[in-house]
Amino acid sequence: MTDVGPEERRRRRRLLLLVSPGVAWIVATYVLPTLLILLYSFLTPRLGGGVEWRVSLDAYRTLTAADARASLYNPYVTVLARSIVWAGFTTAICFVLALPVALYIHGRRTALGRYALLIAVMIPFWTSMLVRTYALRYLLANTGPLNGVLRWLGFEPITLLNSRIAVVIGLVYTALPFMILPLYAAVARVDPRVLEAGRDLGANGPQTFVRVFLPLVSAGTVVGCVLVFVLSASQYIVPTLLGGGKVNMIANLIELQFGDAFNWPLGSGIAIFFSALTLLGLSVVTAHRREAQLL
Amino acid sequence: MIRPFDRWGLVRIAAALAALLLVAVSCGGGPQDGGGATSPGAGGTTGRCGDPERLGDTLNFYNWADYIDEAILESFEQECGVRVRMDTYTSNEEAIAKIRAGNSGYSLVIPTDYAVQIMIDEGLLRPLDMANIPNVANIDPKQMGQYYDPDNTYSIPYQYSTTGLAYNVTAFDTPPDSWGVLFDQNRHCGQSSLLEDQREVIGAALVYLGYDWNETDPEAHEKALDLLLDARECVSGFDSANYIGNLASGEVVVAQSWGFAAGIARAENPDVAYTIPKEGGTIWQDNFVIPADAPDPYTAEVFINYMLEPDIGALLTEFTLGFTPNLKVEPLLSDDYHQIIDEGGIAITDEVRERLVWQVRGPEHDIFAKTWEQVVAAG
């Protein structure tokens, strides 16, 4: 480009020096493993796990083609679709639940009140997710407190644990803070005078909400939705512990290939396919959006 | 196969520590000399520690999680002066992957039967020097020479157990005697579980339908799949991790279970009993093996020999609630152990033994993974 002075060149070199540890870290812990998975997906499975160094397209063939036995469905596509649909559900539920919370927090008069509520939202992060999910297990169990109350009230106990409902409850519970925080940040930046102007110009309540307020918080909405969706679609702990092995998502199927099924190439193939799908979806959502810079 | 954690392991560790304190107090000899002396306190004289000259300082041991009374490691250190550093795994696949990668640093691993076979086939194991393990003479011949290592060149049995049916006696008028109670005869929907294990679950379905446990015929698998797709609607889950606690608490009243796991549940809740269904169940065995690249095979062999001492073997089996392959251990097992194992229906009688099969794993068994995917991806 344009010629730069020695001062500017030094500045750039310093900058490069500063970013290089971070870049090296990402290359070592993310880029290389991803390439390794990509490589594995084109090799041959080995008994007991691992790969034989023989090139094979079997993983992708298994993934895309229906099984040779006509009566069987394609389990990978089924579970992939399920993961995506449920992550979508979770995102929608989280948004509906989180927006009022964000507004409520923003509405507190004192900074202390706002901080206290924000910290309350973040407190669950201080406890291991595994422990929190076990707590949910206990809560939803046949012999757990929820059914205890039902029984005490004279109702029939209901089976909640190891069901789709339990998994969706777990997904929403886990992801909710990731929606509340960016939404709050967006809500806090909304200038109330703009909303007033909307009202002055003749918009009624719902119109102001939909046509003025929502566009103003769209940046936070996109960030929150993307975070929640990606987090939920790839969840492992929640479907494992709350789905009881019956209600599985894509991470469970990947784990199976790396474990008992002795098929690392197929597991890698599923992971690559899923990542590609997620990236594609993300690029569609964030295309032409300045908010994408927030990601 | 993935194992659950022993829920009362902590209690036992606490008890073991208390016992150790007692030992430490009663031994309370003179101060240790600070130098790098290799001769360890009272060791050597008992003849249980091999040649002190050749013994290493530490032994790196790779074992199943919650599969040994840690007091044994402490007493080995006390007696023989070797510190045992133990890491744990929860599946054979994990152990194989680690050893296969090489330079694991472990001198001793405890894989299950089929995993031993895979490791032998890949040259990952080192032949055992039986001259260093004279106590191998204590082992029950019935547990030696199994399919995965016919001459026991590479492996010596550690513990073994079975897979069958655990149930709560209060939930059944007559004790269940068929896998049907988890399939098309299930009267306890939402209160029953199958293992999260492709070979065990599909195998049980296959024998229930009259096939062999290790059957690989696609038509048989099709029928087993139909049975399992219906069964999954009724069972509360496929669960290898939490069912022990669920059995003990009554959350689940009938479950496909490992024998030792049923023992742990019964120790907490005496209403839990166990049976091998009339169609058959499986037997499996974990084994001492030494990796080919083990840094200290001699110390590992001395430790194996130590583990095969009757008193140490008794500590082990009282802890795992599995079965001991060690004939000299059997008379030492406590009344508590027998109360759980014999009266709980967990013990292997001659009549039961005839119904037990080993699960073999070869490339032709990949069909189990395919059938299993259909089972777990449904719904």
XYZ file of C-alpha atoms in Angstrom, chain B residues 6 8-9 11-13 15-16 66-72 158-160 259-268 307 309-326 328-342 346:
63
model
C -18.609 -46.275 43.077
C -19.675 -45.154 48.428
C -16.029 -45.064 47.469
C -16.821 -43.708 52.739
C -14.405 -46.525 52.146
C -11.486 -44.233 51.495
C -12.374 -45.908 56.562
C -9.151 -46.944 54.877
C -12.909 -46.562 41.825
C -11.652 -50.074 41.235
C -9.183 -50.539 44.071
C -9.157 -49.958 47.804
C -6.575 -47.178 48.048
C -5.417 -48.669 51.341
C -3.739 -51.341 49.200
C -7.751 -59.078 38.378
C -11.491 -59.318 39.103
C -14.435 -60.631 37.166
C -22.991 -57.951 39.025
C -20.666 -55.842 41.138
C -22.893 -52.815 40.594
C -25.911 -54.727 41.869
C -23.779 -55.557 44.915
C -23.074 -51.884 45.555
C -26.771 -51.062 45.234
C -27.677 -53.940 47.547
C -25.185 -52.752 50.137
C -27.213 -49.543 50.305
C -2.047 -57.966 44.742
C -1.502 -62.192 48.217
C -4.615 -63.540 49.959
C -5.017 -60.676 52.464
C -4.542 -57.999 49.784
C -6.847 -59.810 47.369
C -9.505 -59.906 50.090
C -9.219 -56.127 50.602
C -9.631 -55.681 46.861
C -12.708 -57.844 46.435
C -14.423 -56.505 49.560
C -14.056 -53.130 47.883
C -15.053 -53.910 44.297
C -17.804 -56.407 45.188
C -16.740 -58.263 42.060
C -15.532 -61.843 42.165
C -11.991 -62.792 43.000
C -10.172 -65.165 40.667
C -7.892 -65.927 43.642
C -6.839 -68.290 48.483
C -8.909 -65.120 48.858
C -12.286 -66.796 48.922
C -12.074 -68.147 52.500
C -11.046 -64.717 53.767
C -14.087 -62.833 52.483
C -16.312 -61.395 55.190
C -19.868 -62.275 56.141
C -20.937 -58.869 54.830
C -19.548 -59.736 51.425
C -21.285 -63.097 51.398
C -24.526 -61.557 52.611
C -24.513 -59.230 49.615
C -23.161 -61.598 46.994
C -24.680 -64.964 47.932
C -25.029 -62.330 42.504
